[in-house]
């Protein structure tokens, strides 16, 4: 079977590179394989609302460097709509509505650009009989089965520029500057931006920290005449004691310390333990904004054209993936329900330790 008409949607957190990927899929599919492209608005929500339109070449031309997504996105999880109290299906069965829209639009395939949740939903829909091809998108780089996701490199670039700027103000004020980065439950973004920005301390979800280790490192730096330090904290980082708690206990524990997020909690602990003046920057959504880096433009375009080739071959149920320097594909069933976190013995962790970076664990 080959693909004559396909739908394309972007789902989950936006990131630079989404439009480059849309352009890659659509231009290759239309120009090389003569396919018809249906744009679906706002992720899976658009399939539920029937919010779809024919995309013309002018729609996917000139968008390589545009941030965000021309299609819009949402965090709609159609398989997750269950009533928490009774665990019963609520509202109309969204999955049946999606399948009905897929048929009404006369789609041969659905191309989904997204993170873990999006590709997991794509896999579940393929189990419901839809043809699905996925592309790995997220600034978190936490999708199993691919060495890198598009969006990650742009976020590392943005975060590194921010860390560079913090060095000058930290030095001027002899302060400890904390920068809290995104990454959800994985530490890839903080690890790579921390190394790129020369972070003195990097705290990752995968390596629970002890405040005693952090303060010892800061005091040693002060004794060596380094009057300032940069601490890169992943939003999912946890202390050793918190790592041993379940979700409920951790939430209860955190209500005791009135801090809006992990960066502020760590700052309070550092000031209490060392007396050093500490300030916090939460970089937030800036990591998801603006234009894609050149590498992300290349990666997203490569993923897009590889997805178009899967469509032409009728090779469904797969997610395109980067393996080393090659773009291939993995089964969506392999990706679904999994997250790629930083192994504590990852070479980049060892690289950072080799240049004196502290992970709060020694
Ligand atoms: O998955 C990308 C991401 O930016 C995470 O790093 C972050 O934790 C989350 O999305 C924020 O979600 P939202 O955009 O719904 O606030």
mmCIF file of C-alpha atoms and ligand atoms in Angstrom:
data_model
loop_
_atom_site.group_PDB
_atom_site.id
_atom_site.type_symbol
_atom_site.label_atom_id
_atom_site.label_comp_id
_atom_site.label_asym_id
_atom_site.label_seq_id
_atom_site.Cartn_x
_atom_site.Cartn_y
_atom_site.Cartn_z
ATOM 1 C CA UNK A 1 0.000 0.000 0.000
ATOM 2 C CA UNK A 2 1.130 3.577 -0.513
ATOM 3 C CA UNK A 3 -0.154 6.869 0.832
ATOM 4 C CA UNK A 4 -2.257 9.166 -1.307
ATOM 5 C CA UNK A 5 -3.638 11.438 1.434
ATOM 6 C CA UNK A 6 -2.298 11.893 4.948
ATOM 7 C CA UNK A 7 -3.135 14.042 7.939
ATOM 8 C CA UNK A 8 -0.415 15.836 9.913
ATOM 9 C CA UNK A 9 -0.642 17.142 13.481
ATOM 10 C CA UNK A 10 1.653 18.610 16.134
ATOM 11 C CA UNK A 11 0.973 17.688 19.745
ATOM 12 C CA UNK A 12 2.425 18.401 23.187
ATOM 13 C CA UNK A 13 4.799 21.208 24.152
ATOM 14 C CA UNK A 14 5.838 23.331 21.198
ATOM 15 C CA UNK A 15 9.494 23.848 20.264
ATOM 16 C CA UNK A 16 11.691 25.388 17.578
ATOM 17 C CA UNK A 17 11.931 23.040 14.600
ATOM 18 C CA UNK A 18 8.287 21.981 14.413
ATOM 19 C CA UNK A 19 7.670 24.055 11.290
ATOM 20 C CA UNK A 20 10.927 22.826 9.748
ATOM 21 C CA UNK A 21 9.705 19.264 10.275
ATOM 22 C CA UNK A 22 6.243 20.049 8.861
ATOM 23 C CA UNK A 23 7.941 21.568 5.829
ATOM 24 C CA UNK A 24 10.171 18.506 5.412
ATOM 25 C CA UNK A 25 7.287 16.038 5.492
ATOM 26 C CA UNK A 26 4.904 18.076 3.339
ATOM 27 C CA UNK A 27 7.299 19.280 0.649
ATOM 28 C CA UNK A 28 8.766 15.800 0.107
ATOM 29 C CA UNK A 29 5.333 14.154 0.193
ATOM 30 C CA UNK A 30 3.787 16.684 -2.190
ATOM 31 C CA UNK A 31 6.702 17.372 -4.538
ATOM 32 C CA UNK A 32 8.356 13.935 -4.692
ATOM 33 C CA UNK A 33 5.416 11.605 -4.045
ATOM 34 C CA UNK A 34 2.447 13.700 -5.230
ATOM 35 C CA UNK A 35 0.516 13.211 -1.987
ATOM 36 C CA UNK A 36 -2.356 15.301 -0.606
ATOM 37 C CA UNK A 37 -1.746 16.882 2.793
ATOM 38 C CA UNK A 38 -4.457 17.557 5.396
ATOM 39 C CA UNK A 39 -3.396 19.819 8.269
ATOM 40 C CA UNK A 40 -5.035 18.998 11.606
ATOM 41 C CA UNK A 41 -5.335 21.831 14.115
ATOM 42 C CA UNK A 42 -4.185 21.727 17.733
ATOM 43 C CA UNK A 43 -2.880 18.182 18.006
ATOM 44 C CA UNK A 44 -5.286 15.317 18.636
ATOM 45 C CA UNK A 45 -7.924 17.892 19.653
ATOM 46 C CA UNK A 46 -8.303 18.752 15.945
ATOM 47 C CA UNK A 47 -9.284 15.153 15.160
ATOM 48 C CA UNK A 48 -11.922 15.295 17.890
ATOM 49 C CA UNK A 49 -13.258 18.669 16.719
ATOM 50 C CA UNK A 50 -12.933 17.790 13.009
ATOM 51 C CA UNK A 51 -10.747 20.901 12.693
ATOM 52 C CA UNK A 52 -8.756 20.057 9.548
ATOM 53 C CA UNK A 53 -7.960 21.711 6.233
ATOM 54 C CA UNK A 54 -6.208 20.993 2.962
ATOM 55 C CA UNK A 55 -2.628 22.320 3.063
ATOM 56 C CA UNK A 56 -1.414 23.961 -0.130
ATOM 57 C CA UNK A 57 2.311 24.227 -1.022
ATOM 58 C CA UNK A 58 2.159 27.893 -0.017
ATOM 59 C CA UNK A 59 1.152 26.761 3.493
ATOM 60 C CA UNK A 60 4.354 24.772 4.020
ATOM 61 C CA UNK A 61 6.707 27.028 2.171
ATOM 62 C CA UNK A 62 8.804 29.694 3.902
ATOM 63 C CA UNK A 63 8.318 28.188 7.388
ATOM 64 C CA UNK A 64 11.754 26.571 7.879
ATOM 65 C CA UNK A 65 12.935 29.188 10.363
ATOM 66 C CA UNK A 66 9.627 30.007 12.054
ATOM 67 C CA UNK A 67 9.255 29.094 15.735
ATOM 68 C CA UNK A 68 6.230 27.329 17.140
ATOM 69 C CA UNK A 69 3.849 25.351 14.885
ATOM 70 C CA UNK A 70 1.628 26.658 12.074
ATOM 71 C CA UNK A 71 -0.898 23.919 12.964
ATOM 72 C CA UNK A 72 -1.238 24.772 16.661
ATOM 73 C CA UNK A 73 -0.884 22.155 19.397
ATOM 74 C CA UNK A 74 -2.546 20.842 22.567
ATOM 75 C CA UNK A 75 -1.919 18.264 25.264
ATOM 76 C CA UNK A 76 -5.054 16.270 24.371
ATOM 77 C CA UNK A 77 -4.660 12.639 25.507
ATOM 78 C CA UNK A 78 -7.706 10.834 24.056
ATOM 79 C CA UNK A 79 -6.906 7.530 25.743
ATOM 80 C CA UNK A 80 -6.535 9.179 29.095
ATOM 81 C CA UNK A 81 -9.975 10.738 29.419
ATOM 82 C CA UNK A 82 -11.190 8.736 32.398
ATOM 83 C CA UNK A 83 -13.065 9.905 35.428
ATOM 84 C CA UNK A 84 -10.511 9.874 38.263
ATOM 85 C CA UNK A 85 -13.096 8.973 40.900
ATOM 86 C CA UNK A 86 -14.824 6.104 39.107
ATOM 87 C CA UNK A 87 -12.148 5.321 36.486
ATOM 88 C CA UNK A 88 -14.989 5.211 33.988
ATOM 89 C CA UNK A 89 -14.927 6.635 30.497
ATOM 90 C CA UNK A 90 -16.233 10.214 30.565
ATOM 91 C CA UNK A 91 -17.885 12.110 27.741
ATOM 92 C CA UNK A 92 -18.032 10.709 24.267
ATOM 93 C CA UNK A 93 -15.422 8.087 23.467
ATOM 94 C CA UNK A 94 -12.809 10.413 21.979
ATOM 95 C CA UNK A 95 -10.964 7.535 20.342
ATOM 96 C CA UNK A 96 -14.029 6.553 18.310
ATOM 97 C CA UNK A 97 -14.497 10.198 17.272
ATOM 98 C CA UNK A 98 -10.853 10.315 16.128
ATOM 99 C CA UNK A 99 -11.247 7.128 14.100
ATOM 100 C CA UNK A 100 -14.431 8.497 12.559
ATOM 101 C CA UNK A 101 -12.708 11.760 11.560
ATOM 102 C CA UNK A 102 -9.780 9.793 10.090
ATOM 103 C CA UNK A 103 -12.257 7.900 7.885
ATOM 104 C CA UNK A 104 -14.288 11.005 6.968
ATOM 105 C CA UNK A 105 -11.099 12.795 5.870
ATOM 106 C CA UNK A 106 -10.292 9.739 3.757
ATOM 107 C CA UNK A 107 -6.778 9.545 5.256
ATOM 108 C CA UNK A 108 -4.377 6.755 4.350
ATOM 109 C CA UNK A 109 -2.107 7.718 7.254
ATOM 110 C CA UNK A 110 -1.696 10.097 10.208
ATOM 111 C CA UNK A 111 1.680 11.796 10.770
ATOM 112 C CA UNK A 112 2.183 12.910 14.385
ATOM 113 C CA UNK A 113 4.950 15.237 15.560
ATOM 114 C CA UNK A 114 5.348 15.055 19.319
ATOM 115 C CA UNK A 115 6.958 13.767 22.460
ATOM 116 C CA UNK A 116 6.460 10.636 24.548
ATOM 117 C CA UNK A 117 2.731 11.137 25.023
ATOM 118 C CA UNK A 118 2.064 11.956 21.390
ATOM 119 C CA UNK A 119 3.931 8.935 20.022
ATOM 120 C CA UNK A 120 2.340 6.691 22.646
ATOM 121 C CA UNK A 121 -1.112 7.901 21.522
ATOM 122 C CA UNK A 122 0.016 7.317 17.929
ATOM 123 C CA UNK A 123 0.905 3.723 18.799
ATOM 124 C CA UNK A 124 -2.449 3.162 20.545
ATOM 125 C CA UNK A 125 -4.272 4.552 17.498
ATOM 126 C CA UNK A 126 -2.282 2.217 15.242
ATOM 127 C CA UNK A 127 -3.489 -0.632 17.456
ATOM 128 C CA UNK A 128 -7.004 0.659 16.755
ATOM 129 C CA UNK A 129 -6.349 0.191 13.037
ATOM 130 C CA UNK A 130 -5.129 3.627 11.955
ATOM 131 C CA UNK A 131 -1.893 3.969 9.941
ATOM 132 C CA UNK A 132 0.484 6.202 11.929
ATOM 133 C CA UNK A 133 4.004 7.569 11.435
ATOM 134 C CA UNK A 134 5.684 9.520 14.284
ATOM 135 C CA UNK A 135 8.431 12.137 14.482
ATOM 136 C CA UNK A 136 10.365 12.673 17.785
ATOM 137 C CA UNK A 137 9.857 16.252 18.996
ATOM 138 C CA UNK A 138 10.734 17.750 22.367
ATOM 139 C CA UNK A 139 13.203 20.071 24.039
ATOM 140 C CA UNK A 140 13.565 17.353 26.713
ATOM 141 C CA UNK A 141 15.345 14.826 24.440
ATOM 142 C CA UNK A 142 13.680 12.089 26.529
ATOM 143 C CA UNK A 143 12.108 9.979 23.761
ATOM 144 C CA UNK A 144 13.192 6.337 23.784
ATOM 145 C CA UNK A 145 14.533 4.939 20.521
ATOM 146 C CA UNK A 146 16.202 8.043 19.093
ATOM 147 C CA UNK A 147 19.577 9.517 20.018
ATOM 148 C CA UNK A 148 18.179 13.007 19.689
ATOM 149 C CA UNK A 149 14.866 14.816 19.246
ATOM 150 C CA UNK A 150 14.456 18.032 17.349
ATOM 151 C CA UNK A 151 13.937 21.029 19.628
ATOM 152 C CA UNK A 152 16.621 19.837 22.016
ATOM 153 C CA UNK A 153 19.552 21.562 20.361
ATOM 154 C CA UNK A 154 17.727 24.885 20.153
ATOM 155 C CA UNK A 155 16.856 24.689 23.849
ATOM 156 C CA UNK A 156 20.460 23.861 24.752
ATOM 157 C CA UNK A 157 21.526 26.927 22.740
ATOM 158 C CA UNK A 158 19.014 29.211 24.497
ATOM 159 C CA UNK A 159 19.899 27.857 27.964
ATOM 160 C CA UNK A 160 23.634 28.146 27.309
ATOM 161 C CA UNK A 161 23.286 31.787 26.241
ATOM 162 C CA UNK A 162 21.420 32.431 29.506
ATOM 163 C CA UNK A 163 24.122 30.704 31.588
ATOM 164 C CA UNK A 164 26.809 32.742 29.807
ATOM 165 C CA UNK A 165 24.953 35.914 30.828
ATOM 166 C CA UNK A 166 24.637 34.774 34.437
ATOM 167 C CA UNK A 167 28.416 34.374 34.736
ATOM 168 C CA UNK A 168 29.035 38.134 34.476
ATOM 169 C CA UNK A 169 26.449 39.161 37.066
ATOM 170 C CA UNK A 170 27.456 36.316 39.419
ATOM 171 C CA UNK A 171 31.089 37.415 39.179
ATOM 172 C CA UNK A 172 30.232 41.093 39.717
ATOM 173 C CA UNK A 173 28.204 40.368 42.848
ATOM 174 C CA UNK A 174 30.209 37.404 44.184
ATOM 175 C CA UNK A 175 26.980 35.398 44.223
ATOM 176 C CA UNK A 176 25.768 31.859 43.713
ATOM 177 C CA UNK A 177 23.464 32.004 40.685
ATOM 178 C CA UNK A 178 20.957 29.209 40.173
ATOM 179 C CA UNK A 179 19.331 28.638 36.794
ATOM 180 C CA UNK A 180 16.389 26.233 36.683
ATOM 181 C CA UNK A 181 15.861 24.553 33.291
ATOM 182 C CA UNK A 182 13.044 22.491 31.785
ATOM 183 C CA UNK A 183 13.343 18.835 30.847
ATOM 184 C CA UNK A 184 10.338 17.312 32.617
ATOM 185 C CA UNK A 185 11.547 14.125 34.346
ATOM 186 C CA UNK A 186 14.854 13.880 32.425
ATOM 187 C CA UNK A 187 18.102 15.793 32.889
ATOM 188 C CA UNK A 188 19.413 15.941 29.297
ATOM 189 C CA UNK A 189 18.814 19.660 28.801
ATOM 190 C CA UNK A 190 20.470 20.619 32.108
ATOM 191 C CA UNK A 191 23.363 18.232 31.521
ATOM 192 C CA UNK A 192 24.229 19.523 28.046
ATOM 193 C CA UNK A 193 23.569 23.206 28.765
ATOM 194 C CA UNK A 194 25.428 22.844 32.069
ATOM 195 C CA UNK A 195 28.512 21.486 30.298
ATOM 196 C CA UNK A 196 28.223 24.021 27.471
ATOM 197 C CA UNK A 197 27.791 26.905 29.924
ATOM 198 C CA UNK A 198 30.466 25.765 32.345
ATOM 199 C CA UNK A 199 28.098 25.141 35.244
ATOM 200 C CA UNK A 200 29.998 24.469 38.475
ATOM 201 C CA UNK A 201 27.194 22.311 39.839
ATOM 202 C CA UNK A 202 24.577 20.436 37.788
ATOM 203 C CA UNK A 203 21.577 18.821 39.508
ATOM 204 C CA UNK A 204 19.699 16.152 37.561
ATOM 205 C CA UNK A 205 16.586 14.072 38.349
ATOM 206 C CA UNK A 206 18.667 10.963 37.698
ATOM 207 C CA UNK A 207 21.332 11.834 40.294
ATOM 208 C CA UNK A 208 19.634 12.797 43.600
ATOM 209 C CA UNK A 209 21.646 15.424 45.488
ATOM 210 C CA UNK A 210 22.800 16.014 49.064
ATOM 211 C CA UNK A 211 22.943 19.658 50.122
ATOM 212 C CA UNK A 212 26.082 18.816 52.129
ATOM 213 C CA UNK A 213 27.846 17.858 48.891
ATOM 214 C CA UNK A 214 26.725 21.059 47.176
ATOM 215 C CA UNK A 215 27.777 23.313 50.050
ATOM 216 C CA UNK A 216 31.122 21.546 50.412
ATOM 217 C CA UNK A 217 31.826 22.192 46.714
ATOM 218 C CA UNK A 218 30.800 25.857 46.982
ATOM 219 C CA UNK A 219 32.949 26.439 50.079
ATOM 220 C CA UNK A 220 35.925 24.716 48.406
ATOM 221 C CA UNK A 221 35.529 27.034 45.411
ATOM 222 C CA UNK A 222 35.416 30.053 47.753
ATOM 223 C CA UNK A 223 38.568 28.839 49.508
ATOM 224 C CA UNK A 224 40.206 28.587 46.043
ATOM 225 C CA UNK A 225 39.364 32.231 45.452
ATOM 226 C CA UNK A 226 36.320 31.601 43.230
ATOM 227 C CA UNK A 227 33.911 34.146 44.671
ATOM 228 C CA UNK A 228 30.920 33.081 42.535
ATOM 229 C CA UNK A 229 29.331 29.853 41.295
ATOM 230 C CA UNK A 230 26.769 28.782 38.711
ATOM 231 C CA UNK A 231 24.318 26.033 39.662
ATOM 232 C CA UNK A 232 22.249 24.454 36.848
ATOM 233 C CA UNK A 233 19.132 22.755 38.249
ATOM 234 C CA UNK A 234 16.830 20.549 36.190
ATOM 235 C CA UNK A 235 13.158 21.151 37.037
ATOM 236 C CA UNK A 236 12.817 17.456 37.957
ATOM 237 C CA UNK A 237 15.867 17.329 40.242
ATOM 238 C CA UNK A 238 15.350 15.801 43.698
ATOM 239 C CA UNK A 239 17.295 15.496 46.934
ATOM 240 C CA UNK A 240 18.389 12.059 48.145
ATOM 241 C CA UNK A 241 15.732 12.103 50.894
ATOM 242 C CA UNK A 242 13.004 13.069 48.403
ATOM 243 C CA UNK A 243 14.132 10.352 46.000
ATOM 244 C CA UNK A 244 13.159 7.793 48.642
ATOM 245 C CA UNK A 245 9.644 9.253 49.016
ATOM 246 C CA UNK A 246 6.600 8.343 46.934
ATOM 247 C CA UNK A 247 4.806 11.106 44.991
ATOM 248 C CA UNK A 248 2.311 11.839 47.791
ATOM 249 C CA UNK A 249 4.948 12.029 50.548
ATOM 250 C CA UNK A 250 7.175 14.205 48.348
ATOM 251 C CA UNK A 251 4.320 16.611 47.673
ATOM 252 C CA UNK A 252 3.558 16.799 51.432
ATOM 253 C CA UNK A 253 7.230 17.323 52.235
ATOM 254 C CA UNK A 254 7.478 20.138 49.680
ATOM 255 C CA UNK A 255 4.506 22.030 51.093
ATOM 256 C CA UNK A 256 6.621 22.598 54.213
ATOM 257 C CA UNK A 257 9.163 24.679 52.317
ATOM 258 C CA UNK A 258 7.332 27.625 50.757
ATOM 259 C CA UNK A 259 9.228 27.617 47.466
ATOM 260 C CA UNK A 260 7.635 27.885 44.004
ATOM 261 C CA UNK A 261 10.014 25.378 42.422
ATOM 262 C CA UNK A 262 13.154 23.297 42.894
ATOM 263 C CA UNK A 263 15.492 26.174 42.026
ATOM 264 C CA UNK A 264 14.177 28.248 44.931
ATOM 265 C CA UNK A 265 14.291 25.246 47.278
ATOM 266 C CA UNK A 266 17.945 24.630 46.445
ATOM 267 C CA UNK A 267 18.731 28.362 46.840
ATOM 268 C CA UNK A 268 17.218 28.373 50.337
ATOM 269 C CA UNK A 269 19.180 25.260 51.293
ATOM 270 C CA UNK A 270 22.435 26.763 49.953
ATOM 271 C CA UNK A 271 21.973 30.053 51.826
ATOM 272 C CA UNK A 272 21.147 28.196 55.054
ATOM 273 C CA UNK A 273 24.132 25.851 54.661
ATOM 274 C CA UNK A 274 26.786 28.304 53.449
ATOM 275 C CA UNK A 275 25.563 31.846 54.139
ATOM 276 C CA UNK A 276 26.353 32.655 50.486
ATOM 277 C CA UNK A 277 24.147 35.196 48.727
ATOM 278 C CA UNK A 278 22.126 33.214 46.169
ATOM 279 C CA UNK A 279 19.755 34.242 43.390
ATOM 280 C CA UNK A 280 17.477 32.228 41.102
ATOM 281 C CA UNK A 281 16.532 32.435 37.419
ATOM 282 C CA UNK A 282 13.821 30.106 36.083
ATOM 283 C CA UNK A 283 14.327 30.148 32.317
ATOM 284 C CA UNK A 284 10.905 28.629 31.614
ATOM 285 C CA UNK A 285 9.258 29.006 28.226
ATOM 286 C CA UNK A 286 12.107 30.924 26.681
ATOM 287 C CA UNK A 287 13.605 27.442 26.126
ATOM 288 C CA UNK A 288 10.709 26.633 23.789
ATOM 289 C CA UNK A 289 10.524 29.951 21.958
ATOM 290 C CA UNK A 290 12.021 31.542 18.908
ATOM 291 C CA UNK A 291 13.656 30.201 15.783
ATOM 292 C CA UNK A 292 15.271 26.745 15.459
ATOM 293 C CA UNK A 293 19.050 26.370 15.597
ATOM 294 C CA UNK A 294 20.689 25.364 12.300
ATOM 295 C CA UNK A 295 21.221 21.826 13.642
ATOM 296 C CA UNK A 296 17.545 21.514 14.558
ATOM 297 C CA UNK A 297 16.567 22.770 11.092
ATOM 298 C CA UNK A 298 18.737 20.031 9.552
ATOM 299 C CA UNK A 299 17.515 17.309 11.941
ATOM 300 C CA UNK A 300 13.843 18.280 11.618
ATOM 301 C CA UNK A 301 14.070 18.437 7.805
ATOM 302 C CA UNK A 302 15.807 15.031 7.749
ATOM 303 C CA UNK A 303 13.152 13.523 10.012
ATOM 304 C CA UNK A 304 10.424 15.062 7.827
ATOM 305 C CA UNK A 305 11.719 13.724 4.521
ATOM 306 C CA UNK A 306 12.382 10.306 6.115
ATOM 307 C CA UNK A 307 8.767 10.252 7.309
ATOM 308 C CA UNK A 308 7.585 11.074 3.774
ATOM 309 C CA UNK A 309 9.581 8.085 2.485
ATOM 310 C CA UNK A 310 7.854 5.838 5.064
ATOM 311 C CA UNK A 311 4.491 7.161 3.818
ATOM 312 C CA UNK A 312 5.451 6.427 0.199
ATOM 313 C CA UNK A 313 6.515 2.893 1.149
ATOM 314 C CA UNK A 314 3.367 2.334 3.199
ATOM 315 C CA UNK A 315 5.741 1.535 6.092
ATOM 316 C CA UNK A 316 3.429 2.510 8.978
ATOM 317 C CA UNK A 317 3.564 2.053 12.751
ATOM 318 C CA UNK A 318 7.025 3.593 12.978
ATOM 319 C CA UNK A 319 8.752 6.690 14.383
ATOM 320 C CA UNK A 320 11.696 8.172 12.496
ATOM 321 C CA UNK A 321 14.802 8.260 14.687
ATOM 322 C CA UNK A 322 18.426 9.369 14.804
ATOM 323 C CA UNK A 323 20.922 6.564 15.445
ATOM 324 C CA UNK A 324 24.443 8.028 15.603
ATOM 325 C CA UNK A 325 24.568 10.160 12.479
ATOM 326 C CA UNK A 326 22.006 8.122 10.516
ATOM 327 C CA UNK A 327 18.255 8.752 10.313
ATOM 328 C CA UNK A 328 16.258 5.534 10.439
ATOM 329 C CA UNK A 329 13.019 4.371 12.043
ATOM 330 C CA UNK A 330 11.908 2.392 15.092
ATOM 331 C CA UNK A 331 8.606 0.628 15.828
ATOM 332 C CA UNK A 332 6.149 2.877 17.638
ATOM 333 C CA UNK A 333 5.462 -0.124 19.900
ATOM 334 C CA UNK A 334 9.092 0.125 21.091
ATOM 335 C CA UNK A 335 8.731 3.856 21.916
ATOM 336 C CA UNK A 336 5.276 3.850 23.529
ATOM 337 C CA UNK A 337 5.108 4.250 27.300
ATOM 338 C CA UNK A 338 8.860 4.653 27.708
ATOM 339 C CA UNK A 339 11.108 7.614 28.618
ATOM 340 C CA UNK A 340 14.817 7.995 27.932
ATOM 341 C CA UNK A 341 16.526 9.337 31.058
ATOM 342 C CA UNK A 342 20.204 10.135 31.640
ATOM 343 C CA UNK A 343 22.173 7.051 32.753
ATOM 344 C CA UNK A 344 24.241 8.036 35.831
ATOM 345 C CA UNK A 345 27.310 6.614 34.023
ATOM 346 C CA UNK A 346 26.602 8.452 30.745
ATOM 347 C CA UNK A 347 29.809 9.687 29.103
ATOM 348 C CA UNK A 348 28.647 13.310 29.328
ATOM 349 C CA UNK A 349 28.247 12.976 33.126
ATOM 350 C CA UNK A 350 31.806 11.638 33.316
ATOM 351 C CA UNK A 351 32.998 14.413 30.995
ATOM 352 C CA UNK A 352 31.511 17.016 33.341
ATOM 353 C CA UNK A 353 33.005 15.360 36.412
ATOM 354 C CA UNK A 354 36.397 15.335 34.661
ATOM 355 C CA UNK A 355 36.333 19.125 34.427
ATOM 356 C CA UNK A 356 35.406 19.468 38.091
ATOM 357 C CA UNK A 357 31.617 19.709 37.872
ATOM 358 C CA UNK A 358 29.774 18.627 41.005
ATOM 359 C CA UNK A 359 26.483 16.671 40.712
ATOM 360 C CA UNK A 360 25.707 16.983 44.431
ATOM 361 C CA UNK A 361 26.371 13.291 45.020
ATOM 362 C CA UNK A 362 29.922 13.173 46.336
HETATM 363 O O1 LIG B 1 7.861 18.659 27.381
HETATM 364 C C1 LIG B 1 8.325 19.939 27.147
HETATM 365 C C2 LIG B 1 8.107 20.789 28.362
HETATM 366 O O2 LIG B 1 8.577 22.071 28.106
HETATM 367 C C3 LIG B 1 8.781 20.255 29.612
HETATM 368 O O3 LIG B 1 10.178 20.488 29.628
HETATM 369 C C4 LIG B 1 8.033 21.023 30.662
HETATM 370 O O4 LIG B 1 8.099 20.413 31.930
HETATM 371 C C5 LIG B 1 6.606 20.986 30.107
HETATM 372 O O5 LIG B 1 6.732 20.889 28.692
HETATM 373 C C6 LIG B 1 5.781 22.197 30.444
HETATM 374 O O6 LIG B 1 4.454 21.879 30.060
HETATM 375 P P1 LIG B 1 3.393 23.037 29.650
HETATM 376 O O7 LIG B 1 3.831 23.612 28.348
HETATM 377 O O8 LIG B 1 2.079 22.294 29.540
HETATM 378 O O9 LIG B 1 3.420 24.056 30.765
#
